[in-house]
């Protein structure tokens, strides 16, 4: 479609849903008020009808709305049905005005049809069946009162507690139980003209031969999908203060605290411990704070799952756009906070050392983001996701070499492979290698504190390599940084710090691939598990025999991938 046509379609949808008064207002979130609840409901419906679907399913579109908003939404749906669409909606306690807007009514109780026909004739049907609607009672409330067995449980409870006083009433429901009323209504419906007319219509429609409808989906190219998703995600991230802006403030405050505590750390003997502790805190605990973005990731996944089921775009476009849109914010956060920490502490001087420090910090934060996105694709609950992410991060920090030196870590499992899949291990190693003076002589073993942490090999190499540290007493020779790396932190000085940094960047790619695979697997596995559990419950309910008659093609759990593949074959 031409861009002009797209804009015209959007504007017409806004007018059709009565949203022109709030068209330039943000939706709103926890810190922005935005539009009202009824307007949000109409926006959700507008997103669905933007694709001009022939059939529209809505689950309780008026729940949580006041009477005026509920009437407006239902009236809008009625207008859509007059425009050549079929709208099927479940409704929650409709008012009499809302109920009168529906053309047809379908009442179910325990999976059995109680009534299907014109909504205006339901009042007469119940009267003929022996359950007339009392005066001054909402017809929809009366219909639900007849077919909802929960009312019997409520009456029994109140009667048992002696809180219900029975008064004389002409209501037939006071004389029979709901189960008996349901049985009478279903039996009457089976022999009524309403059931006959419905069966006749179904038989007539089944004889009509037509073509297989297109499954729909996006007609946009992969690059257009990626571009639009990146643009939308970037706008959402920039508007939501809690997504990255709040984290930027916290990062700046924490790095200022680090800078004041390790202010101008110097090259004295005690600075060896201080530099190791500073790097370990920055690349261990500061990057740990990135799990705070998990609630936002969960919200993104909810939007993705709904739009993915509608076939608007693919998984690859979503993963790439999410990565690209987050990149500017992560660069801004890490470069600002990294610059504050680097120059306040006065780590190894030199532009390349500074650039390496902020690049390593950016890579470490992005690894945590990628890990949390992979968790969000599996765990939809933000509290459980944060707990799982924090547990994984804790294990990675434990085997990074900071809390126990690499050669002292038990080799089975913890040393190989756990320490090598921990990004903390590689991040610390790269930060202490710099310029190695090969003319320096190796000094004998010095009484250095073996509790020094080794977790960030990259940072240790970037900061220590090429520096000379004072010894415990002035009469002893200075300690080269390479000696500290090799004999105190147990870091291999022959490996370049850039190799360690490249390992961290490769972890970003690996976690994004895992994120992609998790979504793909979840598309097939989740429907299968839900279908299996549903069939198991039905078998238990029917005494171990599967007596449920499933429509053709639904005897197995469906999956999105199988659905798309089946339609492509057609």
mmCIF file of N, CA, C and O in Angstrom, residues 7 93 207 222 260 330 355 370 520:
data_model
loop_
_atom_site.group_PDB
_atom_site.id
_atom_site.type_symbol
_atom_site.label_atom_id
_atom_site.label_comp_id
_atom_site.label_asym_id
_atom_site.label_seq_id
_atom_site.Cartn_x
_atom_site.Cartn_y
_atom_site.Cartn_z
ATOM 1 N N UNK A 7 -2.206 6.023 5.675
ATOM 2 C CA UNK A 7 -2.640 7.093 6.557
ATOM 3 C C UNK A 7 -4.156 7.269 6.506
ATOM 4 O O UNK A 7 -4.807 7.490 7.531
ATOM 5 N N UNK A 93 -22.175 -9.151 32.285
ATOM 6 C CA UNK A 93 -23.240 -8.416 32.966
ATOM 7 C C UNK A 93 -23.654 -7.157 32.196
ATOM 8 O O UNK A 93 -23.471 -6.033 32.681
ATOM 9 N N UNK A 207 -23.468 -26.577 2.602
ATOM 10 C CA UNK A 207 -23.567 -26.985 1.202
ATOM 11 C C UNK A 207 -22.970 -25.958 0.246
ATOM 12 O O UNK A 207 -22.773 -26.250 -0.933
ATOM 13 N N UNK A 222 10.536 -8.080 4.936
ATOM 14 C CA UNK A 222 11.254 -8.286 6.195
ATOM 15 C C UNK A 222 11.913 -6.988 6.664
ATOM 16 O O UNK A 222 11.889 -6.668 7.860
ATOM 17 N N UNK A 260 33.865 8.208 44.171
ATOM 18 C CA UNK A 260 34.271 8.890 45.400
ATOM 19 C C UNK A 260 34.974 7.944 46.370
ATOM 20 O O UNK A 260 35.883 8.350 47.094
ATOM 21 N N UNK A 330 21.602 1.693 25.740
ATOM 22 C CA UNK A 330 22.660 0.996 26.477
ATOM 23 C C UNK A 330 24.007 1.673 26.271
ATOM 24 O O UNK A 330 24.817 1.763 27.209
ATOM 25 N N UNK A 355 38.492 3.610 26.083
ATOM 26 C CA UNK A 355 37.535 3.060 25.124
ATOM 27 C C UNK A 355 37.263 1.591 25.414
ATOM 28 O O UNK A 355 36.118 1.129 25.348
ATOM 29 N N UNK A 370 20.317 -9.473 27.187
ATOM 30 C CA UNK A 370 19.988 -10.589 26.296
ATOM 31 C C UNK A 370 19.557 -11.810 27.099
ATOM 32 O O UNK A 370 18.632 -12.527 26.710
ATOM 33 N N UNK A 520 10.504 -19.758 19.199
ATOM 34 C CA UNK A 520 10.089 -20.752 18.207
ATOM 35 C C UNK A 520 9.591 -22.022 18.874
ATOM 36 O O UNK A 520 8.560 -22.595 18.488
#
